[in-house]
Each structure stands twice: as structure tokens, then as C-alpha cells.
mmCIF file of C-alpha atoms in Angstrom:
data_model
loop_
_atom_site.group_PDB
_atom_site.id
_atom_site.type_symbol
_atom_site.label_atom_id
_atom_site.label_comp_id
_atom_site.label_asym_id
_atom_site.label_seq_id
_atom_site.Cartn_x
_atom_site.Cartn_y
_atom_site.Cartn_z
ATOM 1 C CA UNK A 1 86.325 76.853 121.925
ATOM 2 C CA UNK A 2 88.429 78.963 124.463
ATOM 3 C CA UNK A 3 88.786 82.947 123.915
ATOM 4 C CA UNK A 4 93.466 81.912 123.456
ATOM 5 C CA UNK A 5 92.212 79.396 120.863
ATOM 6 C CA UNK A 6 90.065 81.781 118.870
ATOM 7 C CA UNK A 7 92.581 84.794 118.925
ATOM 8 C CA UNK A 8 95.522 82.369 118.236
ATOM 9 C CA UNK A 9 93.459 80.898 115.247
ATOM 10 C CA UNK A 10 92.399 84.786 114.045
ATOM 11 C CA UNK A 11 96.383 85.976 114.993
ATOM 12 C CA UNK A 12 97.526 83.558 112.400
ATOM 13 C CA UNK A 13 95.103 83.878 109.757
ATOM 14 C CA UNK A 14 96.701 87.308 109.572
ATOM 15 C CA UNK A 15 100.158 86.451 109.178
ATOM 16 C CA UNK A 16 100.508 82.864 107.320
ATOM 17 C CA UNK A 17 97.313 81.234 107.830
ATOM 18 C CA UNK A 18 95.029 81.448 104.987
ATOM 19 C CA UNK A 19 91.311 81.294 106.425
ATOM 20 C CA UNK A 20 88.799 83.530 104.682
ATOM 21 C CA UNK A 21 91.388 86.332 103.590
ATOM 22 C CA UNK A 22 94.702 85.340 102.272
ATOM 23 C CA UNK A 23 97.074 86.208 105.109
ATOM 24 C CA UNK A 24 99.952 88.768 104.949
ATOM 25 C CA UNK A 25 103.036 86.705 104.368
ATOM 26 C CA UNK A 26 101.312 84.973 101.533
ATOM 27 C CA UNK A 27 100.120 88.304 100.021
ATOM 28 C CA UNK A 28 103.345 89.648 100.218
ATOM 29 C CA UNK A 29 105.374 86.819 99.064
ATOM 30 C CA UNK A 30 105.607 88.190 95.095
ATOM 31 C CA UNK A 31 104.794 91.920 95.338
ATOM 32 C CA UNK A 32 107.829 93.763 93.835
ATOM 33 C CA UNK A 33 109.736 96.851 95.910
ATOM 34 C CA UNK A 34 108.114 98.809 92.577
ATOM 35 C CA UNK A 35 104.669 97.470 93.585
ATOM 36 C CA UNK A 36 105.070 98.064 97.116
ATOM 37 C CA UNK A 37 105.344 101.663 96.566
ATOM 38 C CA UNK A 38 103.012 102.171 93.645
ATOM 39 C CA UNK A 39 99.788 104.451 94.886
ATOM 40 C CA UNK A 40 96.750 105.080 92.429
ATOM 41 C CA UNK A 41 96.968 108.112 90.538
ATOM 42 C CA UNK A 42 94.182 109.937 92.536
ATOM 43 C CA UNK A 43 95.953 109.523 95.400
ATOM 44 C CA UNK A 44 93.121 108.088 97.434
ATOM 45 C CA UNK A 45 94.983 105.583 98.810
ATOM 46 C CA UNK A 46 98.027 104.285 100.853
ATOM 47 C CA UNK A 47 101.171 102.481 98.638
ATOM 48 C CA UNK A 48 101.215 98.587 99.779
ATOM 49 C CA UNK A 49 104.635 99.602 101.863
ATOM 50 C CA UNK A 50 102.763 102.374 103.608
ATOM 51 C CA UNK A 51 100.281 99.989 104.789
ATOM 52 C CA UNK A 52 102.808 97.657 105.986
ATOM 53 C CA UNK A 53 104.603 100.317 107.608
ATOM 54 C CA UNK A 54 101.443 100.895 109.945
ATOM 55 C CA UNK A 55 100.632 98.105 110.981
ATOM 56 C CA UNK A 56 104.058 96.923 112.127
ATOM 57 C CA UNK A 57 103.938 100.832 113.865
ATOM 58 C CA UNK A 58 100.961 99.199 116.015
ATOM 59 C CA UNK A 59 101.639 95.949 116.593
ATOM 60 C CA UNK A 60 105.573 97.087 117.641
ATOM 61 C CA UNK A 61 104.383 99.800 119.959
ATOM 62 C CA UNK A 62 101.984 97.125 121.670
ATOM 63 C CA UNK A 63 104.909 94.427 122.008
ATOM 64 C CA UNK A 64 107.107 97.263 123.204
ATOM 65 C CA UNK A 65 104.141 98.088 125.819
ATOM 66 C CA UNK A 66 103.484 94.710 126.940
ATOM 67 C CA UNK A 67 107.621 93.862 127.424
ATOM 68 C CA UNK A 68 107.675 97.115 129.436
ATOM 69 C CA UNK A 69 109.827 98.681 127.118
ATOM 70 C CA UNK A 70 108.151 101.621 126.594
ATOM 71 C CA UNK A 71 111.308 103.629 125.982
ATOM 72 C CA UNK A 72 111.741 101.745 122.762
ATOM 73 C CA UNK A 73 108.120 101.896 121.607
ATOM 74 C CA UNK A 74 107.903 103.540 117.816
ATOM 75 C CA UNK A 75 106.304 107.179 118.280
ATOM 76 C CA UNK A 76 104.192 108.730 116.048
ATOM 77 C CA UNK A 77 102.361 112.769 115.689
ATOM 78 C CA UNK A 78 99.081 110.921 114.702
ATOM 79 C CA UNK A 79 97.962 108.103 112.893
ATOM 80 C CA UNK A 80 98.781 109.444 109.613
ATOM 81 C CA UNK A 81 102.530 109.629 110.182
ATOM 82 C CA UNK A 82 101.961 106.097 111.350
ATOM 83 C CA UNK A 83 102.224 105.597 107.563
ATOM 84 C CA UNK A 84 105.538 107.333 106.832
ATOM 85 C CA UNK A 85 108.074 105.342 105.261
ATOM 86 C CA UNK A 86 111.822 104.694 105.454
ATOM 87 C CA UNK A 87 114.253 105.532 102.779
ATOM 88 C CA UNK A 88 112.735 103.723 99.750
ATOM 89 C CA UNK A 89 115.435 101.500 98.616
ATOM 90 C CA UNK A 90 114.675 97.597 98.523
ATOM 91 C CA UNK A 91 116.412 96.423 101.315
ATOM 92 C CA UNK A 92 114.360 98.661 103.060
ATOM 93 C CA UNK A 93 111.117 97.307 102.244
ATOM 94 C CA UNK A 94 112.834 93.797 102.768
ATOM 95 C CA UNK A 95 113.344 94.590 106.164
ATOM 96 C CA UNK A 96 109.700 96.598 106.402
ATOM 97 C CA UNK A 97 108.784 92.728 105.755
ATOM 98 C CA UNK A 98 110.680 91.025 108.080
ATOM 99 C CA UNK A 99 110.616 92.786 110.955
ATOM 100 C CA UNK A 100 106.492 93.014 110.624
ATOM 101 C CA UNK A 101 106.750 88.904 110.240
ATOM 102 C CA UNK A 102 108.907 88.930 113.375
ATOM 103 C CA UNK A 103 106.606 91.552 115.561
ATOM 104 C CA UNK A 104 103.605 89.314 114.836
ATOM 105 C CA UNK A 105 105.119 86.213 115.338
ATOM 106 C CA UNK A 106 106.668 87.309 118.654
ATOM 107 C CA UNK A 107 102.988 88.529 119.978
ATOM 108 C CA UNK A 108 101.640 84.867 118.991
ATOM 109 C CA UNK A 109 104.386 83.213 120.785
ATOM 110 C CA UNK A 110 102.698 85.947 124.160
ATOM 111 C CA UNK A 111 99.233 85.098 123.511
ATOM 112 C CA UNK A 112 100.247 81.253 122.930
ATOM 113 C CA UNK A 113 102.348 81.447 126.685
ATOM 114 C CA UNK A 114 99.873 83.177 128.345
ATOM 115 C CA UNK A 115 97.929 82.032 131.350
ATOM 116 C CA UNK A 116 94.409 82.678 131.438
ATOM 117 C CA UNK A 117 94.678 85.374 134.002
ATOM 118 C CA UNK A 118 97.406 87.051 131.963
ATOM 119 C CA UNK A 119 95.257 87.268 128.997
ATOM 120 C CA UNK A 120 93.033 89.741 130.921
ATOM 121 C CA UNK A 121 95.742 91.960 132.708
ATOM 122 C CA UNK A 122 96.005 94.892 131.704
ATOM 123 C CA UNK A 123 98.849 96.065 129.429
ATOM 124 C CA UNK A 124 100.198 99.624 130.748
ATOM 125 C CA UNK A 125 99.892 102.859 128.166
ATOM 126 C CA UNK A 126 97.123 100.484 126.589
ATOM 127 C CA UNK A 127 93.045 100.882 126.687
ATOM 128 C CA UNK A 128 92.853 96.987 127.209
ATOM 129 C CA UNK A 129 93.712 93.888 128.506
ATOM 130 C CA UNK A 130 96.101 91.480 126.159
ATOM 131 C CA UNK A 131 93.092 89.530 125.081
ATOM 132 C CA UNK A 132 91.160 92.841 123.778
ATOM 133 C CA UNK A 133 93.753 94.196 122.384
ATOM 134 C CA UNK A 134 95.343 91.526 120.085
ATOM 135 C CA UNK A 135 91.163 91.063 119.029
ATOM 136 C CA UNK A 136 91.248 94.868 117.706
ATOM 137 C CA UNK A 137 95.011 94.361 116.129
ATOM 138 C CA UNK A 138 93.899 90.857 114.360
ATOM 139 C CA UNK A 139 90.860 92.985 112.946
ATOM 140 C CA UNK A 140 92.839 95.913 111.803
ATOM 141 C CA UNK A 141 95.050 93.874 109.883
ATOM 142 C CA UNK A 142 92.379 91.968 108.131
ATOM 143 C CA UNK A 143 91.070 95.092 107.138
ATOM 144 C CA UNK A 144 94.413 96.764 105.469
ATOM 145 C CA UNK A 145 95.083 93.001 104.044
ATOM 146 C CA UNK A 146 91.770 93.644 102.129
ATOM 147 C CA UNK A 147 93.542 97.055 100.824
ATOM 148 C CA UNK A 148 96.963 95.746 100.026
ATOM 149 C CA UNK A 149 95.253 92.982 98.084
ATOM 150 C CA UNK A 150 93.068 94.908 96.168
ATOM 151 C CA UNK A 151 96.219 97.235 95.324
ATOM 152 C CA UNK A 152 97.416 94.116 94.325
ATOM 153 C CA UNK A 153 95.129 93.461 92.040
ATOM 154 C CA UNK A 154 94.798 97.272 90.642
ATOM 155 C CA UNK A 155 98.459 96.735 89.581
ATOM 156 C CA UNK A 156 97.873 93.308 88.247
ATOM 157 C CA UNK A 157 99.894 91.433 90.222
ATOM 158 C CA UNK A 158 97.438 89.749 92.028
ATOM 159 C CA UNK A 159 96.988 85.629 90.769
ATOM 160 C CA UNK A 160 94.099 85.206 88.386
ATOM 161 C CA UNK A 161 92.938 81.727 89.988
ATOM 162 C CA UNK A 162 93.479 81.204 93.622
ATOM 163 C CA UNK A 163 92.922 77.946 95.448
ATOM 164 C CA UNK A 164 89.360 79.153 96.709
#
């Protein structure tokens, strides 16, 4: 198997693939805007919509780099603010939703286009090539997956018998 193959089969497992983690889409699919919100009392963690709201920061702002529309690239102080959320009102977190579906979706239709050569160019303001880059992304949303599920699950709204 081919390095495009692998990524495109990870890139997918993240958004609407299910492989050994349930992917996004599917995990969001029920969660109420109440749920999405909802953060342990402790405070420990990051609400659902939080999470969201992070990852859509990264993936954007390295869709934004690649198109060489850095001028329209989210901006953040530091990672933590990478976490800030809009005004919480529904539609809001409906369009949180969408527009992360629609980022990821429009960096699989790059890494599905792209020429071998292109998948080891480096993207400008980035560390790495495309290849390298969508890796680290497609592993740092597997990881805050694993959170928003088990926030899931801490509020109860989490199935009780899954098809694995």
C-alpha cells in the first residue's frame, strides 16, 4: 500500500469512516447543543464544542496555508484560545459542525488530487510537507475523538451496544 492510500484511508476514518474509533461525523450525529457544551464539574476537561472548535482551528489554518490564503487563515494567542468558542446559541454549534465536515472533506479531496511529488512539497508557514502534515492532523483528531466520546459517555449519551 502507497503512503496517499494509507493517509486517505486514516483521513476518513476521522471524519465518516468507522475503522477502530468511531469517526467524527458519526460521533456527532446525536450529541445535543446542551451536550456539546456540558464540561465535568472539575473542570479538567474541554466541553465536546470546544474540542470541535480546535480542531477545525487546525485543520482550517492548514487548508488556508496550503490554498495560499494565508490572509484568511484563523489566528490564535496559543493553543489554548484555539479552544474558544463562538456565541453559544445552536445554530452556532450547527455551523461549528458543518464547516469542520466541510474543512476535512475539502483537505481529502487535496490529498486524493495530489500527485506524488505534491504530496512531499512543502506547504509555506508549515513545518512539513502535505503528506506529514495531514499524518499529524489525522492523529490529533483520533486523539480528541477519544475525548469527545468519552464525554459522551460521562453524560450518557453515548449508545450502550455499538456494532463492534
Amino acid at each position: 500500500m502507497d503512503v496517499k492510500t494509507l493517509l486517505l484511508q486514516q483521513w476518513a476514518s476521522c471524519l465518516d469512516e468507522e475503522d477502530w474509533f468511531p469517526p467524527l461525523e458519526k460521533v456527532l450525529e446525536d450529541i445535543t447543543f446542551e451536550q456539546a457544551i456540558w464540561k465535568p464539574a472539575d473542570g479538567a476537561m474541554n466541553s465536546i464544542w470546544e474540542l470541535v472548535c480546535h480542531l477545525l482551528f487546525y485543520e482550517k489554518r492548514f487548508l488556508m496555508r496550503f490554498l495560499g490564503e494565508t490572509a484568511n487563515e484563523p489566528q490564535a494567542e496559543n493553543n489554548e484560545s484555539t479552544f474558544r468558542l463562538p456565541t453559544e446559541t445552536l445554530e452556532n454549534w450547527e455551523e461549528t459542525k458543518q464547516e469542520y465536515f466541510y474543512v476535512h472533506r475539502e483537505l481529502g479531496k487535496i490529498l486524493a488530487k495530489s500527485e506524488h511529488e505534491d504530496l512531499y512539497r512543502q506547504i509555506p508557514g508549515e513545518d512539513n510537507s502535505l503528506v506529514l502534515e495531514l499524518k499529524s492532523l489525522a492523529m490529533h483528531d483520533a486523539y480528541h475523538i477519544g475525548q469527545i466520546v468519552f464525554l459522551s459517555k460521562m453524560q450518557g449519551a453515548w449508545p450502550e451496544k455499538r456494532s463492534f
